[in-house]
């Protein structure tokens, strides 16, 4: 063990060398001590930047945060926490927070995972080995976190996914294709609107705007609204999906559809064309398909099928006929090489070797809560179900967790790592943890069981995603 005198000498030497931080050399699994809170920013050999915040009274746990999707061309700063309020609470409790920018933007999993692990190595070199390392992330960062949990579990002790794309890349792009396919087939069958194979972002903008215009026009008629609801159902878009929306009554079909209409437009403007185009470039082609898909069967499994049937009845429109139209429409085939790339880089085996807690809001339109069903399917098939637990927050929107809810999830995972057993993963216990962690923000965990993910695809099944 390094003596206090030698530690002080080491710190004086570090300061004299103009290092940003003082580091004490400690044995494996022993946290380094610092005289004051430290904030470090730097750059990795990949070009990614990193950020580290270490409190003076570091508790020995480092949280490796993976941020969400950054659009191509957007600012790409390093991030080491989900939001300022949650970061402040964590630092106050002694956690070290680290994270990188990833070297590239977009569907950057092949950069994100090595950049995150490299950031962890830089942290260890500077501060010493952490007593405990937890990987966590939100949204696309949940996919990055789960990739680390499956492929680099030796670097971490456990993982926490928040509102994550835990269904994996192939499933994501298949399920993103279905609603736009339905909108085009039912609202604009003769329009020249490409759904895949977009050559550049300008073409993505043109296609997104063209189909959005068709949706806006359709929203003015009862038949159009019913068809928009059908498209929404194929993506499991919830009827309450933004905190600013009124939560509609269980039988207020019109209010439910009005909420979905806004989410459908968001899907068109965000993921269905612009993000798809960037991902297709990385994959080397179109990585999704709907050949062989029975849309009547998909609707039958959707979380909002009742709303669709009621709106069709109200409009005097034949749902059977529209489903037949969808099933007759010319289908889209995938590029096998692109599917292989997306499968290898961005899909999951379900084989966990360290505990993972995955948490989702129930009103998420961008990454529907049913992704948790896909994760559970893969983990169960791989024989790892004892290592996975899932929690659900009764709120609308994507990643709209309170600081209290996020700390409750973290503390629940930590309890599992300490005791070797899952305890307190029920909604009441999670809410009690949340209230204790931060009584100033909401605690809204609820008992919940999501319906099936409509187009699952994982490496634990020999499945074509239907």
CSV table of C-alpha atoms in Angstrom, one decimal:
chain,number,residue,atom,x,y,z
A,1,UNK,CA,0.0,0.0,0.0
A,2,UNK,CA,1.3,3.5,-0.8
A,3,UNK,CA,2.1,5.4,2.4
A,4,UNK,CA,0.5,8.9,3.0
A,5,UNK,CA,4.0,10.5,2.7
A,6,UNK,CA,4.7,8.9,-0.7
A,7,UNK,CA,1.2,9.8,-1.8
A,8,UNK,CA,1.7,13.5,-1.0
A,9,UNK,CA,5.1,13.4,-2.8
A,10,UNK,CA,3.4,11.9,-5.8
A,11,UNK,CA,0.8,14.6,-5.9
A,12,UNK,CA,3.5,17.3,-5.6
A,13,UNK,CA,5.4,15.8,-8.5
A,14,UNK,CA,2.2,15.6,-10.6
A,15,UNK,CA,1.5,19.3,-10.0
A,16,UNK,CA,5.0,20.2,-10.9
A,17,UNK,CA,4.6,18.4,-14.2
A,18,UNK,CA,1.5,20.5,-14.8
A,19,UNK,CA,-0.9,17.5,-14.8
A,20,UNK,CA,-4.5,18.3,-14.3
A,21,UNK,CA,-5.0,15.8,-11.6
A,22,UNK,CA,-3.1,14.3,-8.7
A,23,UNK,CA,-3.1,10.5,-8.8
A,24,UNK,CA,-2.1,8.1,-6.1
A,25,UNK,CA,-0.8,4.7,-7.3
A,26,UNK,CA,-3.0,2.1,-5.6
A,27,UNK,CA,-3.4,-1.7,-5.9
A,28,UNK,CA,-6.1,-3.3,-8.1
A,29,UNK,CA,-9.6,-2.7,-6.9
A,30,UNK,CA,-8.6,0.2,-4.7
A,31,UNK,CA,-10.0,3.7,-5.4
A,32,UNK,CA,-7.5,6.5,-5.8
A,33,UNK,CA,-7.8,9.6,-3.6
A,34,UNK,CA,-7.8,13.2,-4.8
A,35,UNK,CA,-7.4,16.4,-2.8
A,36,UNK,CA,-10.2,18.2,-4.6
A,37,UNK,CA,-12.9,17.5,-7.2
A,38,UNK,CA,-11.4,17.1,-10.6
A,39,UNK,CA,-12.7,17.8,-14.1
A,40,UNK,CA,-10.7,16.4,-17.0
A,41,UNK,CA,-11.3,16.7,-20.7
A,42,UNK,CA,-9.1,15.2,-23.4
A,43,UNK,CA,-8.9,13.4,-26.7
A,44,UNK,CA,-8.5,9.8,-27.6
A,45,UNK,CA,-6.3,8.5,-30.5
A,46,UNK,CA,-9.6,7.9,-32.5
A,47,UNK,CA,-10.4,11.6,-32.4
A,48,UNK,CA,-13.2,11.2,-29.9
A,49,UNK,CA,-13.1,13.5,-26.9
A,50,UNK,CA,-13.7,12.4,-23.3
A,51,UNK,CA,-14.9,14.0,-20.1
A,52,UNK,CA,-14.3,12.9,-16.5
A,53,UNK,CA,-15.6,14.3,-13.2
A,54,UNK,CA,-14.3,12.8,-10.0
A,55,UNK,CA,-15.4,14.2,-6.6
A,56,UNK,CA,-12.9,14.7,-3.9
A,57,UNK,CA,-14.5,12.0,-1.8
A,58,UNK,CA,-14.7,9.4,-4.6
A,59,UNK,CA,-16.6,6.4,-3.4
A,60,UNK,CA,-14.7,4.0,-5.6
A,61,UNK,CA,-17.4,3.5,-8.2
A,62,UNK,CA,-17.0,4.8,-11.8
A,63,UNK,CA,-20.1,5.2,-14.0
A,64,UNK,CA,-19.2,4.9,-17.7
A,65,UNK,CA,-22.0,6.8,-19.5
A,66,UNK,CA,-22.9,6.1,-23.2
A,67,UNK,CA,-24.8,9.0,-24.7
A,68,UNK,CA,-27.7,8.8,-27.2
A,69,UNK,CA,-27.8,9.2,-31.0
A,70,UNK,CA,-26.1,12.3,-32.4
A,71,UNK,CA,-27.2,13.2,-35.9
A,72,UNK,CA,-24.7,13.5,-38.6
A,73,UNK,CA,-23.3,17.1,-38.7
A,74,UNK,CA,-24.5,18.0,-35.3
A,75,UNK,CA,-22.2,19.1,-32.4
A,76,UNK,CA,-20.7,16.0,-30.8
A,77,UNK,CA,-19.3,16.9,-27.4
A,78,UNK,CA,-18.3,14.3,-24.8
A,79,UNK,CA,-20.9,13.4,-22.3
A,80,UNK,CA,-20.6,11.7,-18.9
A,81,UNK,CA,-24.1,11.8,-17.6
A,82,UNK,CA,-27.7,12.0,-18.7
A,83,UNK,CA,-28.6,15.5,-17.4
A,84,UNK,CA,-27.2,18.2,-15.1
A,85,UNK,CA,-29.5,17.5,-12.1
A,86,UNK,CA,-28.7,13.7,-12.1
A,87,UNK,CA,-25.0,14.4,-12.5
A,88,UNK,CA,-25.0,16.8,-9.6
A,89,UNK,CA,-26.7,14.2,-7.3
A,90,UNK,CA,-24.3,11.5,-8.3
A,91,UNK,CA,-21.2,13.6,-7.8
A,92,UNK,CA,-22.5,14.7,-4.4
A,93,UNK,CA,-22.7,11.0,-3.5
A,94,UNK,CA,-19.2,10.4,-4.5
A,95,UNK,CA,-19.5,8.7,-7.9
A,96,UNK,CA,-16.9,9.3,-10.7
A,97,UNK,CA,-18.5,10.1,-14.0
A,98,UNK,CA,-16.9,9.4,-17.3
A,99,UNK,CA,-17.8,9.2,-21.0
A,100,UNK,CA,-16.8,10.0,-24.5
A,101,UNK,CA,-18.2,11.7,-27.6
A,102,UNK,CA,-17.6,8.7,-29.9
A,103,UNK,CA,-15.3,9.4,-32.9
A,104,UNK,CA,-18.2,9.8,-35.3
A,105,UNK,CA,-21.9,10.7,-35.2
A,106,UNK,CA,-24.9,8.7,-36.3
A,107,UNK,CA,-25.2,4.9,-36.0
A,108,UNK,CA,-21.7,4.8,-34.5
A,109,UNK,CA,-21.6,1.6,-32.5
A,110,UNK,CA,-18.3,0.4,-34.1
A,111,UNK,CA,-16.7,3.6,-32.8
A,112,UNK,CA,-18.7,4.0,-29.6
A,113,UNK,CA,-17.8,0.8,-27.9
A,114,UNK,CA,-14.0,1.1,-28.4
A,115,UNK,CA,-14.1,4.8,-27.5
A,116,UNK,CA,-16.0,4.1,-24.3
A,117,UNK,CA,-13.6,1.3,-23.3
A,118,UNK,CA,-10.6,3.5,-24.2
A,119,UNK,CA,-12.1,6.3,-21.9
A,120,UNK,CA,-12.3,3.7,-19.1
A,121,UNK,CA,-8.6,2.9,-19.7
A,122,UNK,CA,-7.6,6.5,-19.5
A,123,UNK,CA,-9.5,6.9,-16.3
A,124,UNK,CA,-7.8,3.8,-14.8
A,125,UNK,CA,-4.4,5.1,-15.8
A,126,UNK,CA,-5.0,8.4,-14.2
A,127,UNK,CA,-7.0,7.5,-11.1
A,128,UNK,CA,-6.2,3.9,-10.4
A,129,UNK,CA,-8.5,0.8,-10.6
A,130,UNK,CA,-12.1,1.5,-9.5
A,131,UNK,CA,-13.6,-0.8,-6.9
A,132,UNK,CA,-16.7,-1.0,-9.1
A,133,UNK,CA,-17.4,-0.1,-12.8
A,134,UNK,CA,-20.9,0.2,-14.1
A,135,UNK,CA,-21.7,0.9,-17.7
A,136,UNK,CA,-24.9,2.9,-18.3
A,137,UNK,CA,-26.5,4.8,-21.1
A,138,UNK,CA,-29.7,6.3,-22.5
A,139,UNK,CA,-31.5,5.7,-25.8
A,140,UNK,CA,-28.9,4.7,-28.4
A,141,UNK,CA,-26.5,4.7,-25.5
A,142,UNK,CA,-28.5,1.8,-24.1
A,143,UNK,CA,-27.6,-0.1,-27.3
A,144,UNK,CA,-23.9,0.8,-26.7
A,145,UNK,CA,-24.2,-0.2,-23.1
A,146,UNK,CA,-25.7,-3.5,-23.9
A,147,UNK,CA,-23.1,-4.2,-26.5
A,148,UNK,CA,-20.4,-3.6,-23.8
A,149,UNK,CA,-22.3,-5.8,-21.4
A,150,UNK,CA,-22.4,-8.7,-23.9
A,151,UNK,CA,-18.9,-8.4,-25.6
A,152,UNK,CA,-16.7,-6.7,-23.0
A,153,UNK,CA,-18.2,-7.8,-19.7
A,154,UNK,CA,-14.7,-8.3,-18.3
A,155,UNK,CA,-14.3,-4.5,-18.1
A,156,UNK,CA,-17.5,-3.9,-16.0
A,157,UNK,CA,-19.3,-5.2,-13.0
A,158,UNK,CA,-22.8,-4.5,-14.2
A,159,UNK,CA,-24.9,-2.4,-16.6
A,160,UNK,CA,-27.9,-0.1,-16.6
A,161,UNK,CA,-29.9,0.7,-19.8
A,162,UNK,CA,-32.3,3.6,-19.8
A,163,UNK,CA,-34.9,3.9,-22.6
A,164,UNK,CA,-32.4,1.8,-24.7
A,165,UNK,CA,-32.5,0.3,-28.1
A,166,UNK,CA,-32.1,-3.0,-26.4
A,167,UNK,CA,-33.9,-4.8,-29.3
A,168,UNK,CA,-30.8,-4.3,-31.5
A,169,UNK,CA,-30.2,-2.8,-34.9
A,170,UNK,CA,-31.9,-5.2,-37.3
A,171,UNK,CA,-35.1,-5.2,-35.2
A,172,UNK,CA,-35.0,-1.4,-35.0
A,173,UNK,CA,-34.8,-0.8,-38.7
A,174,UNK,CA,-37.4,-3.5,-39.6
A,175,UNK,CA,-39.9,-2.0,-37.1
A,176,UNK,CA,-39.1,1.5,-38.4
A,177,UNK,CA,-39.8,0.4,-42.0
A,178,UNK,CA,-43.3,-1.0,-41.2
A,179,UNK,CA,-45.2,2.3,-40.4
A,180,UNK,CA,-43.7,4.2,-43.3
A,181,UNK,CA,-44.5,1.3,-45.7
A,182,UNK,CA,-48.1,1.4,-44.5
A,183,UNK,CA,-48.4,5.2,-44.8
A,184,UNK,CA,-47.1,5.1,-48.4
A,185,UNK,CA,-49.2,2.1,-49.4
A,186,UNK,CA,-52.4,3.5,-48.0
A,187,UNK,CA,-52.0,7.3,-48.4
A,188,UNK,CA,-49.8,7.7,-51.4
A,189,UNK,CA,-49.5,4.4,-53.4
A,190,UNK,CA,-48.6,6.1,-56.6
A,191,UNK,CA,-46.2,8.7,-55.2
A,192,UNK,CA,-42.5,8.4,-55.9
A,193,UNK,CA,-41.3,8.3,-52.3
A,194,UNK,CA,-38.4,6.0,-51.7
A,195,UNK,CA,-38.4,4.3,-48.3
A,196,UNK,CA,-34.9,2.8,-48.5
A,197,UNK,CA,-31.8,3.3,-50.6
A,198,UNK,CA,-31.6,7.0,-50.0
A,199,UNK,CA,-28.4,8.3,-51.6
A,200,UNK,CA,-27.9,11.3,-49.3
A,201,UNK,CA,-29.4,13.5,-46.6
A,202,UNK,CA,-31.0,15.7,-49.2
A,203,UNK,CA,-32.9,12.8,-50.6
A,204,UNK,CA,-33.9,11.8,-47.0
A,205,UNK,CA,-35.3,15.3,-46.4
A,206,UNK,CA,-37.2,15.2,-49.7
A,207,UNK,CA,-38.8,11.8,-48.9
A,208,UNK,CA,-39.6,12.7,-45.3
A,209,UNK,CA,-41.3,16.0,-46.3
A,210,UNK,CA,-43.3,14.3,-49.1
A,211,UNK,CA,-44.7,11.6,-46.9
A,212,UNK,CA,-45.3,14.1,-44.0
A,213,UNK,CA,-47.4,16.2,-46.4
A,214,UNK,CA,-49.5,13.1,-47.2
A,215,UNK,CA,-50.0,12.4,-43.5
A,216,UNK,CA,-50.9,16.1,-42.8
A,217,UNK,CA,-53.5,15.9,-45.6
A,218,UNK,CA,-54.9,12.6,-44.4
A,219,UNK,CA,-55.3,13.8,-40.8
A,220,UNK,CA,-58.2,16.0,-42.0
A,221,UNK,CA,-60.5,13.1,-42.8
A,222,UNK,CA,-61.8,10.2,-40.7
A,223,UNK,CA,-60.5,7.6,-43.1
A,224,UNK,CA,-57.1,9.3,-43.1
A,225,UNK,CA,-56.9,9.4,-39.3
A,226,UNK,CA,-57.8,5.7,-39.1
A,227,UNK,CA,-55.0,4.8,-41.6
A,228,UNK,CA,-52.5,6.9,-39.6
A,229,UNK,CA,-53.5,5.0,-36.5
A,230,UNK,CA,-52.9,1.7,-38.3
A,231,UNK,CA,-49.4,2.8,-39.3
A,232,UNK,CA,-48.8,3.9,-35.7
A,233,UNK,CA,-50.0,0.5,-34.4
A,234,UNK,CA,-47.3,-1.2,-36.5
A,235,UNK,CA,-44.7,0.6,-34.5
A,236,UNK,CA,-46.5,0.3,-31.2
A,237,UNK,CA,-46.7,4.1,-30.9
A,238,UNK,CA,-48.4,4.7,-27.6
A,239,UNK,CA,-51.5,6.9,-27.4
A,240,UNK,CA,-49.8,9.1,-24.7
A,241,UNK,CA,-46.3,9.8,-25.9
A,242,UNK,CA,-45.3,13.4,-24.8
A,243,UNK,CA,-45.5,14.9,-21.3
A,244,UNK,CA,-47.1,17.9,-22.8
A,245,UNK,CA,-50.1,15.9,-24.0
A,246,UNK,CA,-53.2,15.2,-22.1
A,247,UNK,CA,-53.5,11.6,-21.2
A,248,UNK,CA,-56.5,10.4,-23.1
A,249,UNK,CA,-59.3,8.3,-21.7
A,250,UNK,CA,-59.2,4.6,-22.5
A,251,UNK,CA,-62.0,5.0,-25.0
A,252,UNK,CA,-61.2,8.4,-26.4
A,253,UNK,CA,-60.1,7.1,-29.7
A,254,UNK,CA,-59.9,10.6,-31.4
A,255,UNK,CA,-57.6,12.0,-28.6
A,256,UNK,CA,-55.5,8.9,-28.8
A,257,UNK,CA,-55.1,9.2,-32.5
A,258,UNK,CA,-54.3,12.9,-32.3
A,259,UNK,CA,-51.4,12.2,-30.0
A,260,UNK,CA,-50.1,9.4,-32.3
A,261,UNK,CA,-50.4,11.7,-35.3
A,262,UNK,CA,-47.7,14.0,-33.8
A,263,UNK,CA,-45.5,11.0,-33.0
A,264,UNK,CA,-45.9,9.7,-36.5
A,265,UNK,CA,-44.7,13.0,-38.0
A,266,UNK,CA,-41.8,12.9,-35.6
A,267,UNK,CA,-40.9,9.4,-36.7
A,268,UNK,CA,-40.9,10.6,-40.4
A,269,UNK,CA,-38.7,13.6,-39.6
A,270,UNK,CA,-36.2,11.9,-37.4
A,271,UNK,CA,-35.6,8.2,-37.8
A,272,UNK,CA,-37.5,6.9,-40.8
A,273,UNK,CA,-35.5,8.7,-43.4
A,274,UNK,CA,-32.6,10.8,-42.0
A,275,UNK,CA,-31.2,8.3,-39.5
A,276,UNK,CA,-32.0,5.5,-41.9
A,277,UNK,CA,-29.9,7.0,-44.6
A,278,UNK,CA,-26.9,7.4,-42.4
A,279,UNK,CA,-27.2,3.9,-41.1
A,280,UNK,CA,-27.5,2.5,-44.6
A,281,UNK,CA,-24.3,4.2,-45.6
A,282,UNK,CA,-22.5,2.5,-42.6
A,283,UNK,CA,-24.1,-0.9,-43.3
A,284,UNK,CA,-23.4,-0.7,-47.0
A,285,UNK,CA,-27.0,-1.0,-48.1
A,286,UNK,CA,-30.5,-1.5,-46.9
A,287,UNK,CA,-30.6,-3.6,-43.7
A,288,UNK,CA,-34.3,-4.0,-43.3
A,289,UNK,CA,-37.1,-5.9,-45.2
A,290,UNK,CA,-40.8,-6.7,-45.1
A,291,UNK,CA,-40.8,-9.7,-47.4
A,292,UNK,CA,-43.1,-12.3,-46.0
A,293,UNK,CA,-44.6,-10.1,-43.3
A,294,UNK,CA,-48.3,-10.5,-42.6
A,295,UNK,CA,-49.5,-7.1,-41.5
A,296,UNK,CA,-52.8,-8.4,-40.2
A,297,UNK,CA,-50.9,-10.7,-37.9
A,298,UNK,CA,-48.7,-7.8,-36.7
A,299,UNK,CA,-51.7,-5.6,-36.0
A,300,UNK,CA,-53.3,-8.4,-34.0
A,301,UNK,CA,-50.3,-8.3,-31.6
A,302,UNK,CA,-50.1,-4.5,-31.4
A,303,UNK,CA,-50.6,-2.7,-28.1
A,304,UNK,CA,-53.1,-0.3,-29.7
A,305,UNK,CA,-55.1,-2.6,-32.0
A,306,UNK,CA,-58.4,-1.8,-30.3
A,307,UNK,CA,-58.0,1.9,-31.1
A,308,UNK,CA,-57.4,1.1,-34.8
A,309,UNK,CA,-60.5,-1.1,-35.1
A,310,UNK,CA,-62.7,1.5,-33.4
A,311,UNK,CA,-61.4,4.3,-35.7
A,312,UNK,CA,-61.9,2.2,-38.8
A,313,UNK,CA,-65.5,1.4,-37.6
A,314,UNK,CA,-66.1,5.1,-37.0
A,315,UNK,CA,-64.8,6.0,-40.4
A,316,UNK,CA,-66.9,3.4,-42.1
A,317,UNK,CA,-63.7,2.0,-43.6
A,318,UNK,CA,-62.8,-1.7,-44.1
A,319,UNK,CA,-59.8,-2.6,-42.0
A,320,UNK,CA,-59.8,-6.0,-43.6
A,321,UNK,CA,-59.5,-4.4,-47.1
A,322,UNK,CA,-56.7,-2.1,-46.0
A,323,UNK,CA,-54.7,-4.9,-44.5
A,324,UNK,CA,-55.2,-6.9,-47.7
A,325,UNK,CA,-53.9,-3.8,-49.6
A,326,UNK,CA,-50.8,-3.8,-47.4
A,327,UNK,CA,-50.2,-7.5,-47.8
A,328,UNK,CA,-50.5,-7.2,-51.6
A,329,UNK,CA,-48.2,-4.1,-51.9
A,330,UNK,CA,-44.8,-4.7,-53.5
A,331,UNK,CA,-42.4,-5.6,-50.8
A,332,UNK,CA,-38.9,-4.3,-49.9
A,333,UNK,CA,-36.0,-6.7,-49.7
A,334,UNK,CA,-32.8,-6.2,-47.7
A,335,UNK,CA,-29.2,-6.3,-48.9
A,336,UNK,CA,-27.8,-9.4,-47.3
A,337,UNK,CA,-24.4,-7.8,-46.7
A,338,UNK,CA,-26.1,-4.9,-44.9
A,339,UNK,CA,-28.1,-7.2,-42.7
A,340,UNK,CA,-25.0,-9.1,-41.9
A,341,UNK,CA,-23.2,-5.9,-40.8
A,342,UNK,CA,-26.1,-4.7,-38.7
A,343,UNK,CA,-26.5,-8.1,-37.2
A,344,UNK,CA,-22.8,-8.5,-36.3
A,345,UNK,CA,-22.3,-4.9,-34.9
A,346,UNK,CA,-25.7,-4.0,-33.5
A,347,UNK,CA,-27.8,-7.1,-32.6
A,348,UNK,CA,-27.6,-9.1,-29.4
A,349,UNK,CA,-27.1,-12.7,-28.3
A,350,UNK,CA,-28.8,-12.2,-25.0
A,351,UNK,CA,-25.8,-13.8,-23.3
A,352,UNK,CA,-25.2,-11.8,-20.1
A,353,UNK,CA,-22.5,-12.7,-17.7
A,354,UNK,CA,-23.0,-9.7,-15.4
A,355,UNK,CA,-26.2,-8.2,-14.0
A,356,UNK,CA,-28.2,-5.8,-16.1
A,357,UNK,CA,-31.1,-3.6,-15.2
A,358,UNK,CA,-33.1,-2.1,-18.1
A,359,UNK,CA,-35.7,0.7,-17.5
A,360,UNK,CA,-38.2,2.3,-19.9
A,361,UNK,CA,-41.0,4.8,-19.8
A,362,UNK,CA,-44.2,3.2,-20.9
A,363,UNK,CA,-45.1,6.2,-23.2
A,364,UNK,CA,-42.1,6.2,-25.5
A,365,UNK,CA,-42.9,6.7,-29.2
A,366,UNK,CA,-39.3,6.8,-30.5
A,367,UNK,CA,-38.1,3.6,-28.8
A,368,UNK,CA,-41.3,1.9,-27.8
A,369,UNK,CA,-41.4,0.1,-24.5
A,370,UNK,CA,-41.9,-3.2,-26.3
A,371,UNK,CA,-38.2,-3.2,-27.0
A,372,UNK,CA,-37.9,-4.6,-23.5
A,373,UNK,CA,-39.9,-7.6,-24.6
A,374,UNK,CA,-37.4,-8.2,-27.4
A,375,UNK,CA,-34.5,-8.0,-24.9
A,376,UNK,CA,-36.2,-10.4,-22.5
A,377,UNK,CA,-36.8,-12.8,-25.4
A,378,UNK,CA,-33.2,-12.9,-26.3
A,379,UNK,CA,-31.9,-13.1,-22.7
A,380,UNK,CA,-34.3,-15.9,-21.9
A,381,UNK,CA,-33.3,-17.9,-25.0
A,382,UNK,CA,-29.7,-17.5,-24.1
A,383,UNK,CA,-30.2,-18.8,-20.5
A,384,UNK,CA,-29.3,-15.5,-18.9
A,385,UNK,CA,-32.7,-14.4,-17.5
A,386,UNK,CA,-31.4,-14.6,-13.8
A,387,UNK,CA,-29.1,-11.7,-14.6
A,388,UNK,CA,-31.7,-9.4,-16.1
A,389,UNK,CA,-34.4,-7.3,-14.4
A,390,UNK,CA,-36.6,-4.6,-16.0
A,391,UNK,CA,-38.4,-1.6,-14.6
A,392,UNK,CA,-41.1,0.6,-16.0
A,393,UNK,CA,-41.9,4.3,-15.4
A,394,UNK,CA,-45.4,5.7,-15.9
A,395,UNK,CA,-44.5,8.7,-18.0
A,396,UNK,CA,-44.8,9.8,-21.6
A,397,UNK,CA,-41.9,10.6,-23.8
A,398,UNK,CA,-38.5,9.3,-24.7
A,399,UNK,CA,-36.1,9.1,-21.7
A,400,UNK,CA,-38.2,11.3,-19.6
A,401,UNK,CA,-36.9,10.0,-16.3
A,402,UNK,CA,-36.6,12.1,-13.2
A,403,UNK,CA,-33.2,12.2,-11.3
A,404,UNK,CA,-34.9,10.2,-8.5
A,405,UNK,CA,-35.9,7.4,-10.9
A,406,UNK,CA,-32.5,7.2,-12.4
A,407,UNK,CA,-30.8,7.0,-9.0
A,408,UNK,CA,-33.2,4.4,-7.8
A,409,UNK,CA,-32.3,2.2,-10.8
A,410,UNK,CA,-28.6,2.6,-10.1
A,411,UNK,CA,-28.9,1.8,-6.4
A,412,UNK,CA,-31.0,-1.3,-7.2
A,413,UNK,CA,-28.3,-2.5,-9.6
A,414,UNK,CA,-25.6,-1.7,-7.0
A,415,UNK,CA,-27.6,-3.7,-4.4
A,416,UNK,CA,-27.5,-6.7,-6.8
A,417,UNK,CA,-23.8,-6.3,-7.2
A,418,UNK,CA,-23.2,-6.2,-3.5
A,419,UNK,CA,-25.5,-9.0,-2.3
A,420,UNK,CA,-25.4,-11.3,-5.4
A,421,UNK,CA,-29.2,-11.3,-5.4
A,422,UNK,CA,-31.9,-9.1,-7.0
A,423,UNK,CA,-33.9,-7.3,-4.3
A,424,UNK,CA,-36.4,-4.5,-4.5
A,425,UNK,CA,-37.0,-4.6,-8.3
A,426,UNK,CA,-40.8,-4.2,-7.8
A,427,UNK,CA,-42.4,-0.9,-8.5
A,428,UNK,CA,-43.0,0.0,-4.8
A,429,UNK,CA,-39.4,-0.7,-3.8
A,430,UNK,CA,-38.1,1.3,-6.7
A,431,UNK,CA,-40.3,4.2,-5.8
A,432,UNK,CA,-39.1,4.0,-2.2
A,433,UNK,CA,-35.5,4.1,-3.4
A,434,UNK,CA,-36.3,7.0,-5.6
A,435,UNK,CA,-38.0,9.0,-2.9
A,436,UNK,CA,-35.0,8.4,-0.6
A,437,UNK,CA,-32.5,9.4,-3.3
A,438,UNK,CA,-34.2,12.6,-4.3
A,439,UNK,CA,-37.5,13.6,-2.7
A,440,UNK,CA,-37.8,16.7,-4.9
A,441,UNK,CA,-38.4,14.9,-8.2
A,442,UNK,CA,-41.1,12.3,-9.2
A,443,UNK,CA,-41.1,8.5,-8.4
A,444,UNK,CA,-43.4,6.9,-11.0
A,445,UNK,CA,-42.4,3.2,-11.3
A,446,UNK,CA,-45.4,1.0,-12.0
A,447,UNK,CA,-46.0,-2.7,-12.4
A,448,UNK,CA,-46.1,-3.2,-16.1
A,449,UNK,CA,-45.7,-5.9,-18.7
A,450,UNK,CA,-45.2,-4.7,-22.3
A,451,UNK,CA,-46.9,-6.4,-25.2
A,452,UNK,CA,-44.6,-8.2,-27.7
A,453,UNK,CA,-42.1,-6.4,-29.9
A,454,UNK,CA,-43.6,-6.8,-33.4
A,455,UNK,CA,-40.5,-7.5,-35.4
A,456,UNK,CA,-38.0,-9.2,-33.1
A,457,UNK,CA,-34.5,-10.1,-34.3
A,458,UNK,CA,-31.6,-11.3,-32.2
A,459,UNK,CA,-28.7,-13.7,-32.3
A,460,UNK,CA,-30.3,-16.1,-29.9
A,461,UNK,CA,-32.9,-17.2,-32.4
A,462,UNK,CA,-32.7,-18.3,-36.0
A,463,UNK,CA,-35.4,-15.8,-36.8
A,464,UNK,CA,-36.2,-13.6,-39.8
A,465,UNK,CA,-37.8,-11.0,-37.7
A,466,UNK,CA,-41.4,-11.8,-38.5
